[in-house]
Amino acid sequence: MRRWSLTCVVVLALGLTPFAPSASASGRGTLDVPPTAATRATLPAPFTGSVDDFYVVPHPLPAGARGDIIRMQAVDAGGSRTGWRVMYHSVDEAGHDRAVTGIVTIPNAPPPDGGWPVVAYAHGTTGISPSCAPSRGPSLPYPFGIEGVFAQTDYIGLGPVGELHPYLQREAEANAVLDSVRAAHNIAGAAVGNDWFLVGGSQGGHAAIAANEDAVTELPEYRLLGTVALVPGAEVTRDFDDPVQVGIIMAFAIFGNSQDSPDLDPHELFTPEAYDALVGPMTTQCAGEGIVAAIPFALAGTLFRPGVEDLPQVVAWRERNEVARRRGESPLFVAGGVKDITVVIARVRALRESLCAIGQPLTYVEAPEGDHNTTGVIVAAQAIEWLRARAAGEPLESDCPDVEPTTTTTAPTTTTAPTTTTTPSTTTSTTIDSSTTSTTTSQSTTTTLQAPTSTTAGSGTSTTSSSSPAVVNAAGERSGGAVSPAVAADAVTAQPSYTG
């Protein structure tokens, strides 16, 4: 097993960053009601300016419904797909209209009967500065075994110039994801159908669970069939003997949320020494630089002034941004890595308990050799198989003992093999259920960080009884630049920059 120092693992896996200098609210305006499939907005002409100019939000922000397209700019998505960098309307926690950026790609093929499904991807932590937006690269969304229209949001505050991302703000994350689905419908038009799927990793796992919970009320016009949350950052109201990780995460949350929540004032919450050391890296750079600056203070316990964690505004922030408080629309696939020191396995196990307590239909998987970067690699094949089963309408026997089996009742969604390059391996996994043990041979592939030419990684299969977590064997060590498709954005620090 390859060993990493705490600093290296946190830098590569946590993937946090900057808060842009305090800015005007030029990306906010008045919001109309959400569109339906029958009332999609007229698309603007393709944007022909520079990538940097694309992220300058029009002022005043033009009126529009959630998911309406403000700007669209062509990007290379490979020969089989048409890609667009998009700016679309969404809403923040306070209900303000916000310009959000992201990526939408569409197959260059006739759609199936009923139209393509949408696969929405919620990326892991890249930072909180506009320069950290995956769409600036661009980093393209991954297929996860479902052929369709792919949508990847940058989240609110990532991308647009002069803003910052309210990191782990539950409602803002969920709205940006849900409205990316509307944006995909507006871009693809009649080629897209009513079904959609959701995949998120790390921070994106938190966003995916939140969006699943809100979809039934915030996106009622479309049907969410399944949600995958890999190494999800959740249970934010609790600590699990991980003070360094929690301290760094809260540092980014305080900087990132201070623009929308003035009571989270970094000057008042950080020690003077920590503030002086962090404000530059966290407000002008991306994940790795901010984490490196924060680690010495987190290790020494000198990030925050005494008693900050007990302040009413900090306690309230953690409480209102928790997930797993109400049952989501679709079944969940949740995976954690036993060797993950970023989202520690105790946190993921606690999430499982919370989800079962609210009656959430759930498939739960642990990768004993998985860390924050490799868990997605190890369980990817199983996650893809799970998504395809939801697309086919197969019943789900929940891993929560008191949750009734679920199934879909309409025609299956079209699925295809992932658009990946595969290399057969001799990895062997053990499949365990309540009565039998069998051995299967799987394939593993690697995912490279450069999304336009990336391939999807995955191996390992397992099943589970209703009372115990599934066990998935490791498919191999992290090598070169290969990372999990679910947390590829978390490894942004391995690239020179996401700036356009």
Coordinates of C-alpha atoms in Angstrom, one line a residue, residues 229-235 238-242 245 334-354 364-372 375 379 469-472:
A229 CA -22.8 9.6 -3.2
L230 CA -19.1 8.5 -3.0
V231 CA -17.0 9.3 0.1
P232 CA -19.6 12.0 0.9
G233 CA -18.7 14.9 3.2
A234 CA -21.7 14.7 5.6
E235 CA -22.6 14.6 9.2
R238 CA -20.6 16.0 14.3
D239 CA -16.9 15.3 14.8
F240 CA -15.2 11.9 14.6
D241 CA -11.8 12.4 16.1
D242 CA -10.7 14.2 13.0
Q245 CA -9.8 17.7 8.7
V334 CA -23.3 5.4 -0.7
A335 CA -19.7 4.3 -0.5
G336 CA -16.9 5.0 2.0
G337 CA -13.3 4.0 2.2
V338 CA -11.9 2.4 5.4
K339 CA -8.5 4.1 4.8
D340 CA -9.9 7.5 3.9
I341 CA -8.5 10.1 6.3
T342 CA -10.3 13.0 4.7
V343 CA -13.9 11.7 5.0
V344 CA -13.2 9.2 7.8
I345 CA -15.2 5.9 7.6
A346 CA -16.8 6.6 11.0
R347 CA -18.4 9.7 9.4
V348 CA -19.8 7.6 6.5
R349 CA -21.0 4.9 8.8
A350 CA -22.8 7.6 10.9
L351 CA -24.4 8.9 7.7
R352 CA -25.7 5.4 6.9
E353 CA -27.3 5.2 10.4
S354 CA -28.9 8.6 9.8
Y364 CA -24.2 0.9 1.3
V365 CA -20.7 -0.2 0.4
E366 CA -17.3 0.0 2.1
A367 CA -13.9 -0.4 0.4
P368 CA -11.5 -1.8 3.1
E369 CA -8.4 -0.6 1.1
G370 CA -10.0 2.6 -0.2
D371 CA -8.8 6.1 0.6
H372 CA -10.3 9.3 -0.5
T375 CA -12.6 4.4 -3.1
V379 CA -16.5 0.7 -6.3
P469 CA -22.4 -3.2 5.0
A470 CA -21.1 -4.6 1.7
V471 CA -17.4 -5.3 1.4
V472 CA -15.5 -4.6 -1.8

